[in-house]
PDB file of C-alpha atoms in Angstrom:
ATOM      1  CA  MET R 283       5.342 -59.941-116.363  1.00 51.00           C
ATOM      2  CA  ASN R 284       4.160 -61.988-119.708  1.00 49.00           C
ATOM      3  CA  PRO R 285       5.798 -61.726-123.166  1.00 45.00           C
ATOM      4  CA  PHE R 286       3.188 -58.860-123.924  1.00 42.00           C
ATOM      5  CA  GLY R 287       4.515 -56.657-121.129  1.00 48.00           C
ATOM      6  CA  LEU R 288       1.483 -57.180-118.891  1.00 48.00           C
ATOM      7  CA  PRO R 289       0.965 -58.450-115.401  1.00 49.00           C
ATOM      8  CA  SER R 290       0.734 -62.359-115.174  1.00 52.00           C
ATOM      9  CA  ASN R 291      -2.119 -61.708-113.154  1.00 55.00           C
ATOM     10  CA  PRO R 292      -3.775 -58.393-113.316  1.00 48.00           C
ATOM     11  CA  PHE R 293      -6.438 -59.099-110.985  1.00 47.00           C
ATOM     12  CA  GLN R 294      -3.867 -60.220-108.081  1.00 50.00           C
ATOM     13  CA  ALA R 295      -4.874 -58.624-104.769  1.00 47.00           C
ATOM     14  CA  GLN R 296      -2.750 -55.732-103.509  1.00 52.00           C
ATOM     15  CA  PRO R 297      -0.830 -56.444-100.326  1.00 57.00           C
ATOM     16  CA  GLN R 298      -2.823 -55.584 -97.061  1.00 72.00           C
ATOM     17  CA  ASP R 299      -1.455 -52.596 -94.943  1.00 89.00           C
ATOM     18  CA  PRO R 300       0.946 -54.124 -92.303  1.00 91.00           C
ATOM     19  CA  VAL R 301      -1.124 -52.692 -89.391  1.00 91.00           C
ATOM     20  CA  GLN R 302      -4.228 -54.011 -90.494  1.00 93.00           C
ATOM     21  CA  ASN R 303      -2.433 -57.469 -90.960  1.00 95.00           C
ATOM     22  CA  PHE R 304      -1.198 -57.131 -87.142  1.00 97.00           C
ATOM     23  CA  HIS R 305      -4.565 -56.154 -86.112  1.00 95.00           C
ATOM     24  CA  LYS R 306      -6.071 -59.193 -87.606  1.00 96.00           C
ATOM     25  CA  ALA R 307      -3.221 -61.410 -85.993  1.00 97.00           C
ATOM     26  CA  PHE R 308      -3.622 -59.841 -82.827  1.00 98.00           C
ATOM     27  CA  MET R 309      -7.418 -60.543 -82.729  1.00 97.00           C
ATOM     28  CA  GLU R 310      -6.766 -64.075 -83.433  1.00 98.00           C
ATOM     29  CA  TYR R 311      -4.347 -64.404 -80.967  1.00 98.00           C
ATOM     30  CA  GLU R 312      -6.746 -62.899 -78.422  1.00 98.00           C
ATOM     31  CA  LYS R 313      -9.246 -65.414 -79.519  1.00 98.00           C
ATOM     32  CA  LYS R 314      -6.999 -68.321 -78.667  1.00 98.00           C
ATOM     33  CA  ILE R 315      -6.348 -66.957 -75.276  1.00 98.00           C
ATOM     34  CA  LYS R 316      -9.815 -66.718 -74.489  1.00 98.00           C
ATOM     35  CA  GLU R 317     -10.421 -70.158 -75.659  1.00 98.00           C
ATOM     36  CA  ARG R 318      -7.774 -71.132 -73.148  1.00 98.00           C
ATOM     37  CA  ASP R 319      -8.953 -68.661 -70.516  1.00 98.00           C
ATOM     38  CA  PRO R 320     -12.490 -67.296 -70.580  1.00 98.00           C
ATOM     39  CA  ASN R 321     -11.264 -64.923 -67.494  1.00 98.00           C
ATOM     40  CA  GLY R 322      -8.247 -63.930 -69.742  1.00 98.00           C
ATOM     41  CA  CYS R 323      -7.388 -60.892 -71.875  1.00 98.00           C
ATOM     42  CA  LEU R 324      -4.377 -60.076 -74.022  1.00 99.00           C
ATOM     43  CA  LEU R 325      -1.951 -57.380 -73.648  1.00 98.00           C
ATOM     44  CA  PHE R 326       0.599 -57.519 -76.538  1.00 98.00           C
ATOM     45  CA  TYR R 327       3.891 -55.304 -76.494  1.00 96.00           C
ATOM     46  CA  SER R 328       6.536 -55.887 -79.260  1.00 95.00           C
ATOM     47  CA  SER R 329       9.505 -53.802 -79.957  1.00 93.00           C
ATOM     48  CA  LYS R 330      11.647 -53.870 -83.265  1.00 92.00           C
ATOM     49  CA  ILE R 331      14.712 -56.051 -82.936  1.00 88.00           C
ATOM     50  CA  ALA R 332      16.884 -53.501 -84.185  1.00 77.00           C
ATOM     51  CA  GLY R 333      16.453 -50.249 -82.621  1.00 71.00           C
ATOM     52  CA  GLY R 334      13.064 -50.625 -81.064  1.00 63.00           C
ATOM     53  CA  GLN R 335      11.234 -48.276 -78.569  1.00 67.00           C
ATOM     54  CA  PRO R 336      12.726 -49.092 -75.034  1.00 75.00           C
ATOM     55  CA  LEU R 337      10.954 -49.819 -71.876  1.00 75.00           C
ATOM     56  CA  ASP R 338      10.873 -45.947 -70.842  1.00 75.00           C
ATOM     57  CA  SER R 339       9.250 -44.519 -67.741  1.00 74.00           C
ATOM     58  CA  VAL R 340       6.951 -42.360 -69.869  1.00 80.00           C
ATOM     59  CA  VAL R 341       5.589 -43.903 -72.972  1.00 80.00           C
ATOM     60  CA  PHE R 342       5.750 -47.523 -71.964  1.00 86.00           C
ATOM     61  CA  LEU R 343       4.519 -47.097 -68.340  1.00 89.00           C
ATOM     62  CA  THR R 344       1.688 -44.587 -69.192  1.00 91.00           C
ATOM     63  CA  LEU R 345       0.064 -46.515 -72.063  1.00 92.00           C
ATOM     64  CA  THR R 346       0.549 -49.961 -70.419  1.00 94.00           C
ATOM     65  CA  SER R 347      -1.165 -48.956 -67.237  1.00 95.00           C
ATOM     66  CA  LYS R 348      -3.850 -47.184 -69.084  1.00 96.00           C
ATOM     67  CA  MET R 349      -4.534 -50.268 -71.107  1.00 97.00           C
ATOM     68  CA  MET R 350      -4.173 -52.549 -68.087  1.00 98.00           C
ATOM     69  CA  GLY R 351      -6.787 -50.225 -66.593  1.00 98.00           C
ATOM     70  CA  GLN R 352      -9.196 -50.598 -69.641  1.00 98.00           C
ATOM     71  CA  LEU R 353      -8.838 -54.389 -69.715  1.00 98.00           C
ATOM     72  CA  ARG R 354      -9.589 -54.594 -65.793  1.00 98.00           C
ATOM     73  CA  ARG R 355     -12.685 -52.465 -66.121  1.00 97.00           C
ATOM     74  CA  SER R 356     -13.938 -54.642 -68.950  1.00 96.00           C
ATOM     75  CA  GLY R 357     -14.220 -57.362 -66.608  1.00 97.00           C
ATOM     76  CA  CYS R 358     -10.951 -59.187 -67.223  1.00 98.00           C
ATOM     77  CA  LYS R 359      -9.419 -61.162 -64.231  1.00 98.00           C
ATOM     78  CA  ASN R 360      -6.449 -62.918 -65.786  1.00 99.00           C
ATOM     79  CA  LEU R 361      -3.910 -60.898 -67.653  1.00 99.00           C
ATOM     80  CA  TRP R 362      -1.988 -62.449 -70.382  1.00 99.00           C
ATOM     81  CA  PHE R 363       0.914 -60.256 -71.103  1.00 99.00           C
ATOM     82  CA  HIS R 364       3.036 -60.891 -74.408  1.00 99.00           C
ATOM     83  CA  ILE R 365       6.409 -59.093 -74.345  1.00 97.00           C
ATOM     84  CA  THR R 366       9.308 -58.762 -76.656  1.00 95.00           C
ATOM     85  CA  ALA R 367      11.390 -55.852 -75.552  1.00 90.00           C
ATOM     86  CA  PHE R 368      14.901 -54.249 -74.978  1.00 86.00           C
ATOM     87  CA  GLY R 369      16.672 -51.944 -72.675  1.00 80.00           C
ATOM     88  CA  GLY R 370      14.813 -49.129 -70.669  1.00 82.00           C
ATOM     89  CA  ASP R 371      14.517 -47.476 -67.482  1.00 83.00           C
ATOM     90  CA  ILE R 372      14.413 -49.794 -64.447  1.00 84.00           C
ATOM     91  CA  ARG R 373      12.375 -47.396 -62.585  1.00 83.00           C
ATOM     92  CA  THR R 374       9.349 -48.864 -64.490  1.00 87.00           C
ATOM     93  CA  VAL R 375       9.851 -52.028 -62.821  1.00 91.00           C
ATOM     94  CA  ASP R 376       8.466 -50.988 -59.210  1.00 92.00           C
ATOM     95  CA  MET R 377       5.598 -49.011 -60.523  1.00 92.00           C
ATOM     96  CA  MET R 378       4.478 -51.587 -62.918  1.00 94.00           C
ATOM     97  CA  LYS R 379       4.233 -53.916 -59.977  1.00 95.00           C
ATOM     98  CA  LYS R 380       2.232 -51.528 -58.114  1.00 96.00           C
ATOM     99  CA  VAL R 381      -0.275 -50.930 -61.139  1.00 96.00           C
ATOM    100  CA  VAL R 382      -0.784 -54.729 -61.346  1.00 96.00           C
ATOM    101  CA  GLU R 383      -1.285 -55.040 -57.807  1.00 96.00           C
ATOM    102  CA  ASP R 384      -3.622 -52.029 -57.586  1.00 97.00           C
ATOM    103  CA  LEU R 385      -5.764 -53.453 -60.579  1.00 98.00           C
ATOM    104  CA  GLY R 386      -6.377 -56.488 -58.902  1.00 97.00           C
ATOM    105  CA  PHE R 387      -5.596 -59.156 -61.462  1.00 98.00           C
ATOM    106  CA  GLU R 388      -6.081 -62.521 -60.234  1.00 98.00           C
ATOM    107  CA  GLU R 389      -3.321 -64.021 -62.063  1.00 98.00           C
ATOM    108  CA  VAL R 390      -0.444 -62.313 -64.573  1.00 99.00           C
ATOM    109  CA  ASN R 391       0.704 -64.912 -67.282  1.00 99.00           C
ATOM    110  CA  VAL R 392       3.858 -63.314 -69.083  1.00 99.00           C
ATOM    111  CA  ILE R 393       4.507 -64.772 -72.373  1.00 99.00           C
ATOM    112  CA  ALA R 394       8.082 -64.163 -73.727  1.00 98.00           C
ATOM    113  CA  PRO R 395       8.603 -65.995 -77.107  1.00 98.00           C
ATOM    114  CA  LEU R 396      11.715 -64.226 -78.383  1.00 96.00           C
ATOM    115  CA  ARG R 397      13.729 -62.203 -76.107  1.00 95.00           C
ATOM    116  CA  LEU R 398      13.362 -60.203 -72.806  1.00 95.00           C
ATOM    117  CA  GLY R 399      15.829 -57.262 -72.648  1.00 91.00           C
ATOM    118  CA  SER R 400      17.557 -56.009 -69.523  1.00 88.00           C
ATOM    119  CA  THR R 401      14.316 -54.155 -68.014  1.00 90.00           C
ATOM    120  CA  ALA R 402      11.926 -56.473 -69.629  1.00 93.00           C
ATOM    121  CA  SER R 403      13.369 -59.449 -67.985  1.00 95.00           C
ATOM    122  CA  LEU R 404      13.385 -57.744 -64.503  1.00 94.00           C
ATOM    123  CA  THR R 405       9.764 -56.645 -64.993  1.00 95.00           C
ATOM    124  CA  SER R 406       8.417 -60.077 -65.933  1.00 97.00           C
ATOM    125  CA  PHE R 407      10.297 -61.477 -63.106  1.00 97.00           C
ATOM    126  CA  VAL R 408       8.475 -59.103 -60.791  1.00 97.00           C
ATOM    127  CA  ILE R 409       4.851 -59.125 -62.028  1.00 98.00           C
ATOM    128  CA  TYR R 410       4.514 -63.067 -63.146  1.00 98.00           C
ATOM    129  CA  ASP R 411       2.307 -65.687 -61.877  1.00 98.00           C
ATOM    130  CA  LYS R 412       3.359 -67.914 -64.585  1.00 99.00           C
ATOM    131  CA  LEU R 413       6.054 -67.164 -67.076  1.00 99.00           C
ATOM    132  CA  TYR R 414       6.197 -68.924 -70.633  1.00 99.00           C
ATOM    133  CA  VAL R 415       9.351 -69.103 -72.733  1.00 98.00           C
ATOM    134  CA  ASN R 416      10.609 -70.968 -75.284  1.00 98.00           C
ATOM    135  CA  THR R 417      14.178 -73.024 -75.144  1.00 98.00           C
ATOM    136  CA  ASN R 418      15.693 -70.353 -76.892  1.00 96.00           C
ATOM    137  CA  THR R 419      14.316 -67.198 -75.405  1.00 97.00           C
ATOM    138  CA  ILE R 420      17.125 -64.911 -74.468  1.00 96.00           C
ATOM    139  CA  ILE R 421      16.683 -63.606 -71.000  1.00 96.00           C
ATOM    140  CA  ASP R 422      19.178 -60.689 -70.601  1.00 93.00           C
ATOM    141  CA  PRO R 423      20.753 -59.692 -67.339  1.00 91.00           C
ATOM    142  CA  PHE R 424      19.819 -56.352 -65.423  1.00 87.00           C
ATOM    143  CA  ASN R 425      22.070 -53.952 -66.700  1.00 69.00           C
ATOM    144  CA  ILE R 426      22.738 -50.717 -64.897  1.00 64.00           C
ATOM    145  CA  THR R 427      21.436 -47.836 -67.117  1.00 54.00           C
ATOM    146  CA  ILE R 428      23.516 -45.154 -65.887  1.00 52.00           C
ATOM    147  CA  GLN R 429      26.028 -43.848 -68.597  1.00 54.00           C
ATOM    148  CA  ILE R 430      29.318 -42.833 -66.878  1.00 51.00           C
ATOM    149  CA  GLY R 431      30.944 -40.096 -68.937  1.00 54.00           C
ATOM    150  CA  MET R 432      34.707 -40.700 -70.124  1.00 54.00           C
ATOM    151  CA  PRO R 433      37.287 -37.776 -69.292  1.00 53.00           C
ATOM    152  CA  ASN R 434      38.420 -35.981 -72.703  1.00 57.00           C
ATOM    153  CA  ALA R 435      41.837 -36.479 -73.802  1.00 52.00           C
ATOM    154  CA  PHE R 436      43.447 -33.566 -72.364  1.00 55.00           C
ATOM    155  CA  GLU R 437      42.119 -34.369 -68.920  1.00 58.00           C
ATOM    156  CA  LEU R 438      43.290 -37.804 -69.204  1.00 56.00           C
ATOM    157  CA  ASN R 439      46.574 -37.001 -70.367  1.00 61.00           C
ATOM    158  CA  THR R 440      47.033 -34.542 -67.734  1.00 63.00           C
ATOM    159  CA  PHE R 441      46.025 -37.070 -64.935  1.00 60.00           C
ATOM    160  CA  LEU R 442      48.662 -39.569 -66.432  1.00 63.00           C
ATOM    161  CA  GLU R 443      51.395 -36.881 -66.435  1.00 67.00           C
ATOM    162  CA  VAL R 444      50.737 -35.818 -62.867  1.00 65.00           C
ATOM    163  CA  MET R 445      50.621 -39.628 -61.639  1.00 64.00           C
ATOM    164  CA  ASP R 446      53.901 -40.208 -63.404  1.00 68.00           C
ATOM    165  CA  PHE R 447      55.417 -37.423 -62.029  1.00 68.00           C
ATOM    166  CA  LEU R 448      54.168 -38.305 -58.645  1.00 64.00           C
ATOM    167  CA  MET R 449      55.257 -41.814 -58.997  1.00 65.00           C
ATOM    168  CA  LYS R 450      58.813 -40.620 -59.679  1.00 68.00           C
ATOM    169  CA  SER R 451      59.242 -38.221 -56.929  1.00 68.00           C
ATOM    170  CA  PRO R 452      60.712 -39.030 -53.657  1.00 66.00           C
ATOM    171  CA  GLY R 453      58.520 -39.029 -50.687  1.00 61.00           C
ATOM    172  CA  LYS R 454      56.562 -41.387 -48.497  1.00 59.00           C
ATOM    173  CA  GLY R 455      54.324 -43.986 -50.238  1.00 62.00           C
ATOM    174  CA  LYS R 456      51.102 -42.836 -48.324  1.00 68.00           C
ATOM    175  CA  GLU R 457      51.503 -39.360 -49.218  1.00 69.00           C
ATOM    176  CA  MET R 458      51.971 -40.410 -52.836  1.00 65.00           C
ATOM    177  CA  GLU R 459      48.762 -42.565 -52.844  1.00 67.00           C
ATOM    178  CA  ASP R 460      46.781 -39.739 -51.397  1.00 70.00           C
ATOM    179  CA  ALA R 461      47.856 -37.306 -53.824  1.00 67.00           C
ATOM    180  CA  ILE R 462      47.094 -39.707 -56.779  1.00 66.00           C
ATOM    181  CA  ARG R 463      43.661 -40.599 -55.264  1.00 67.00           C
ATOM    182  CA  THR R 464      42.965 -36.953 -54.927  1.00 71.00           C
ATOM    183  CA  GLN R 465      43.950 -36.454 -58.575  1.00 64.00           C
ATOM    184  CA  ALA R 466      41.718 -39.135 -59.741  1.00 65.00           C
ATOM    185  CA  TYR R 467      38.741 -37.926 -57.795  1.00 62.00           C
ATOM    186  CA  SER R 468      39.272 -34.643 -59.310  1.00 67.00           C
ATOM    187  CA  LEU R 469      39.439 -36.105 -62.945  1.00 62.00           C
ATOM    188  CA  MET R 470      36.132 -38.264 -62.211  1.00 60.00           C
ATOM    189  CA  LEU R 471      34.282 -35.106 -60.692  1.00 61.00           C
ATOM    190  CA  SER R 472      35.120 -32.843 -63.754  1.00 60.00           C
ATOM    191  CA  SER R 473      33.975 -35.546 -66.403  1.00 57.00           C
ATOM    192  CA  GLY R 474      31.035 -36.431 -64.434  1.00 58.00           C
ATOM    193  CA  ALA R 475      32.013 -39.942 -63.967  1.00 57.00           C
ATOM    194  CA  LEU R 476      31.913 -39.561 -60.136  1.00 56.00           C
ATOM    195  CA  PHE R 477      28.289 -38.616 -60.378  1.00 58.00           C
ATOM    196  CA  GLY R 478      27.608 -41.607 -62.653  1.00 61.00           C
ATOM    197  CA  TYR R 479      29.196 -43.980 -60.337  1.00 63.00           C
ATOM    198  CA  VAL R 480      27.036 -42.704 -57.277  1.00 65.00           C
ATOM    199  CA  GLU R 481      24.000 -42.947 -59.607  1.00 69.00           C
ATOM    200  CA  ALA R 482      24.940 -46.726 -60.813  1.00 70.00           C
ATOM    201  CA  THR R 483      25.575 -47.770 -57.036  1.00 78.00           C
ATOM    202  CA  LYS R 484      21.948 -46.495 -56.317  1.00 82.00           C
ATOM    203  CA  GLU R 485      20.573 -48.232 -59.355  1.00 81.00           C
ATOM    204  CA  GLN R 486      22.141 -51.602 -58.043  1.00 83.00           C
ATOM    205  CA  LYS R 487      20.892 -51.138 -54.694  1.00 88.00           C
ATOM    206  CA  PHE R 488      17.463 -50.535 -56.263  1.00 89.00           C
ATOM    207  CA  ILE R 489      17.777 -53.653 -57.993  1.00 90.00           C
ATOM    208  CA  ARG R 490      18.794 -55.600 -54.958  1.00 91.00           C
ATOM    209  CA  ASP R 491      15.649 -54.231 -53.050  1.00 93.00           C
ATOM    210  CA  ILE R 492      13.502 -55.391 -56.011  1.00 94.00           C
ATOM    211  CA  LEU R 493      15.052 -58.870 -55.669  1.00 94.00           C
ATOM    212  CA  GLU R 494      14.427 -59.315 -52.177  1.00 94.00           C
ATOM    213  CA  SER R 495      10.790 -57.887 -52.341  1.00 95.00           C
ATOM    214  CA  TYR R 496       9.421 -59.472 -55.310  1.00 96.00           C
ATOM    215  CA  ILE R 497      11.574 -62.159 -56.671  1.00 97.00           C
ATOM    216  CA  GLN R 498      13.114 -63.868 -53.594  1.00 96.00           C
ATOM    217  CA  GLY R 499      10.112 -66.099 -53.090  1.00 97.00           C
ATOM    218  CA  LYS R 500      10.094 -67.184 -56.597  1.00 98.00           C
ATOM    219  CA  LEU R 501      13.679 -68.525 -56.655  1.00 98.00           C
ATOM    220  CA  LEU R 502      14.900 -72.430 -56.938  1.00 98.00           C
ATOM    221  CA  VAL R 503      18.424 -71.301 -56.253  1.00 97.00           C
ATOM    222  CA  HIS R 504      20.199 -69.412 -53.732  1.00 96.00           C
ATOM    223  CA  GLU R 505      19.884 -65.493 -54.166  1.00 93.00           C
ATOM    224  CA  GLU R 506      23.562 -65.090 -54.475  1.00 92.00           C
ATOM    225  CA  GLU R 507      23.619 -67.519 -57.564  1.00 94.00           C
ATOM    226  CA  PHE R 508      20.676 -65.689 -59.097  1.00 94.00           C
ATOM    227  CA  GLU R 509      22.526 -62.315 -58.434  1.00 91.00           C
ATOM    228  CA  GLU R 510      25.615 -63.707 -60.053  1.00 90.00           C
ATOM    229  CA  VAL R 511      23.891 -64.525 -63.309  1.00 92.00           C
ATOM    230  CA  PHE R 512      21.763 -61.456 -63.794  1.00 90.00           C
ATOM    231  CA  LEU R 513      23.671 -58.468 -61.773  1.00 86.00           C
ATOM    232  CA  GLY R 514      27.157 -60.013 -61.703  1.00 81.00           C
ATOM    233  CA  ALA R 515      29.353 -60.725 -58.866  1.00 74.00           C
ATOM    234  CA  GLY R 516      32.878 -59.288 -58.111  1.00 68.00           C
ATOM    235  CA  ASP R 517      34.998 -59.460 -60.993  1.00 69.00           C
ATOM    236  CA  ARG R 518      32.229 -61.981 -62.967  1.00 75.00           C
ATOM    237  CA  ILE R 519      29.923 -60.065 -65.267  1.00 81.00           C
ATOM    238  CA  SER R 520      26.246 -61.105 -65.629  1.00 83.00           C
ATOM    239  CA  THR R 521      25.437 -63.171 -68.512  1.00 85.00           C
ATOM    240  CA  GLY R 522      21.531 -63.849 -68.392  1.00 89.00           C
ATOM    241  CA  LEU R 523      20.106 -67.173 -69.423  1.00 95.00           C
ATOM    242  CA  THR R 524      17.928 -69.059 -72.159  1.00 97.00           C
ATOM    243  CA  GLY R 525      14.567 -70.045 -71.250  1.00 97.00           C
ATOM    244  CA  ARG R 526      15.241 -73.664 -70.813  1.00 97.00           C
ATOM    245  CA  ARG R 527      17.898 -72.591 -68.254  1.00 97.00           C
ATOM    246  CA  LEU R 528      15.693 -70.145 -66.391  1.00 98.00           C
ATOM    247  CA  LYS R 529      13.405 -73.001 -65.588  1.00 97.00           C
ATOM    248  CA  GLU R 530      16.038 -74.157 -63.233  1.00 97.00           C
ATOM    249  CA  TYR R 531      16.114 -70.613 -61.321  1.00 98.00           C
ATOM    250  CA  LEU R 532      12.713 -69.540 -61.095  1.00 98.00           C
ATOM    251  CA  ARG R 533       9.251 -71.167 -60.083  1.00 98.00           C
ATOM    252  CA  ASN R 534       6.332 -71.570 -62.395  1.00 98.00           C
ATOM    253  CA  VAL R 535       8.475 -71.187 -65.533  1.00 98.00           C
ATOM    254  CA  ILE R 536       6.765 -73.016 -68.727  1.00 99.00           C
ATOM    255  CA  VAL R 537       9.132 -73.836 -71.459  1.00 98.00           C
ATOM    256  CA  MET R 538       6.216 -73.725 -74.237  1.00 98.00           C
ATOM    257  CA  ASP R 539       8.050 -75.634 -77.044  1.00 98.00           C
ATOM    258  CA  GLU R 540       8.390 -78.639 -74.818  1.00 98.00           C
ATOM    259  CA  GLU R 541       5.363 -78.362 -72.554  1.00 98.00           C
ATOM    260  CA  ASP R 542       2.784 -76.086 -74.607  1.00 98.00           C
ATOM    261  CA  PRO R 543       3.620 -76.287 -78.075  1.00 98.00           C
ATOM    262  CA  GLU R 544       0.491 -74.816 -79.315  1.00 98.00           C
ATOM    263  CA  LEU R 545       0.940 -71.524 -77.293  1.00 98.00           C
ATOM    264  CA  SER R 546       4.777 -71.557 -78.413  1.00 98.00           C
ATOM    265  CA  GLN R 547       4.023 -71.570 -82.179  1.00 98.00           C
ATOM    266  CA  LEU R 548       0.898 -69.237 -81.657  1.00 98.00           C
ATOM    267  CA  SER R 549       2.960 -66.729 -79.990  1.00 98.00           C
ATOM    268  CA  LEU R 550       5.879 -66.970 -82.326  1.00 98.00           C
ATOM    269  CA  GLU R 551       3.604 -66.654 -85.347  1.00 98.00           C
ATOM    270  CA  LYS R 552       2.032 -63.320 -83.899  1.00 98.00           C
ATOM    271  CA  GLU R 553       5.492 -61.800 -82.872  1.00 98.00           C
ATOM    272  CA  GLU R 554       6.714 -62.635 -86.505  1.00 97.00           C
ATOM    273  CA  VAL R 555       3.715 -60.714 -87.726  1.00 97.00           C
ATOM    274  CA  ALA R 556       4.572 -57.769 -85.371  1.00 97.00           C
ATOM    275  CA  GLN R 557       8.229 -57.754 -86.698  1.00 95.00           C
ATOM    276  CA  GLN R 558       7.058 -57.613 -90.362  1.00 95.00           C
ATOM    277  CA  MET R 559       4.890 -54.829 -89.487  1.00 95.00           C
ATOM    278  CA  PHE R 560       7.980 -52.814 -88.376  1.00 93.00           C
ATOM    279  CA  GLU R 561      10.032 -53.786 -91.424  1.00 92.00           C
ATOM    280  CA  GLN R 562       7.338 -52.719 -93.756  1.00 92.00           C
ATOM    281  CA  SER R 563       6.199 -49.587 -92.077  1.00 91.00           C
ATOM    282  CA  GLY R 564       9.035 -48.089 -90.253  1.00 89.00           C
ATOM    283  CA  LEU R 565       7.437 -48.417 -86.913  1.00 91.00           C
ATOM    284  CA  GLY R 566       9.650 -49.105 -83.828  1.00 90.00           C
ATOM    285  CA  GLY R 567       6.970 -50.863 -81.448  1.00 91.00           C
ATOM    286  CA  VAL R 568       3.528 -51.593 -80.810  1.00 94.00           C
ATOM    287  CA  LEU R 569       1.234 -52.021 -77.787  1.00 95.00           C
ATOM    288  CA  ALA R 570      -2.176 -53.471 -78.170  1.00 97.00           C
ATOM    289  CA  ILE R 571      -5.292 -54.623 -76.606  1.00 97.00           C
ATOM    290  CA  SER R 572      -8.606 -55.555 -77.902  1.00 94.00           C
ATOM    291  CA  GLY R 573      -9.911 -52.740 -80.085  1.00 90.00           C
ATOM    292  CA  GLN R 574      -6.788 -50.552 -79.487  1.00 94.00           C
ATOM    293  CA  ILE R 575      -3.304 -50.253 -81.239  1.00 94.00           C
ATOM    294  CA  SER R 576      -0.685 -47.697 -79.839  1.00 93.00           C
ATOM    295  CA  THR R 577       2.492 -47.691 -82.025  1.00 90.00           C
ATOM    296  CA  PHE R 578       5.919 -45.921 -81.750  1.00 83.00           C
ATOM    297  CA  GLY R 579       8.100 -44.632 -84.554  1.00 76.00           C
ATOM    298  CA  VAL R 580       7.492 -43.065 -87.904  1.00 61.00           C
ATOM    299  CA  VAL R 581       3.675 -43.633 -88.334  1.00 44.00           C
ATOM    300  CA  GLN R 582       0.933 -43.621 -85.927  1.00 45.00           C
ATOM    301  CA  ALA R 583      -1.531 -46.237 -86.352  1.00 46.00           C
ATOM    302  CA  PRO R 584      -5.237 -45.514 -85.969  1.00 49.00           C
ATOM    303  CA  VAL R 585      -7.572 -46.751 -83.055  1.00 53.00           C
ATOM    304  CA  LEU R 586      -9.199 -49.719 -84.544  1.00 55.00           C
ATOM    305  CA  PRO R 587     -12.467 -51.185 -83.475  1.00 54.00           C
ATOM    306  CA  ALA R 588     -12.698 -54.803 -82.033  1.00 54.00           C
ATOM    307  CA  LEU R 589     -13.616 -57.479 -84.473  1.00 53.00           C
ATOM    308  CA  PRO R 590     -16.275 -59.923 -83.341  1.00 54.00           C
ATOM    309  CA  LEU R 591     -15.161 -63.360 -81.858  1.00 50.00           C
ATOM    310  CA  ARG R 592     -16.210 -66.236 -84.216  1.00 45.00           C
TER     311      ARG R 592
END
């Protein structure tokens, strides 16, 4: 404001709609990808860093497979998949691999400039032919998604009292051990923890089957070493990796800020536009291809026509 109480620049342009800003940025991104790869096309998925839409088996998988089909029918041979995502259902992984194979893309290039959450990292490892990361891209481990319920305070207190009584009671050690084990199973069953444990065991086996079927041939290290980092081993928890360290574990990993700085800067800039859109609009995530944007969260973005490439 000036001393007269009027705007300093009354003709200053109003800020643009954040979704329109993202659409413009996406088209610039796609143009650069096509200049690099005339047979390529861009699929962009980004989730809000704080509380974004997870990679679930309904929204993400359905819309992604639909958009991939549109890209393939338009003549795209090489898929460039930009992804920043967190959490989600691991059942998307196997189906995503099948979708990519059935559509017949000749090459899948995954671009992960910022972070790959637990399911996104597993999905990316399964589908990629080339994986583009930055030195400090965070690659999360493959977390088991089953939530094991905890017993309520009354049940837990009862179990502890019974265990204390059995421990103090005279009798054979084997009988006491069996009695405590029976009581523990009863507590786990009543709280749902036993079911959760069984389901978690199934998920762990599913992930190991995925590793053996789709990832083993891409490994630069022994499978046990890879599992220790991304799935855990014994009493050691899984930790994940940075992008630079991932290159030591998997084939065809390109550390963009060292090997392809132009793509590194481009992908980070467009990811920043997406994150700004989330902050300004209240959206939780976006999935986009040329001419189509699907959003998740408070506001639904319109389907926008493709801009002509210049």
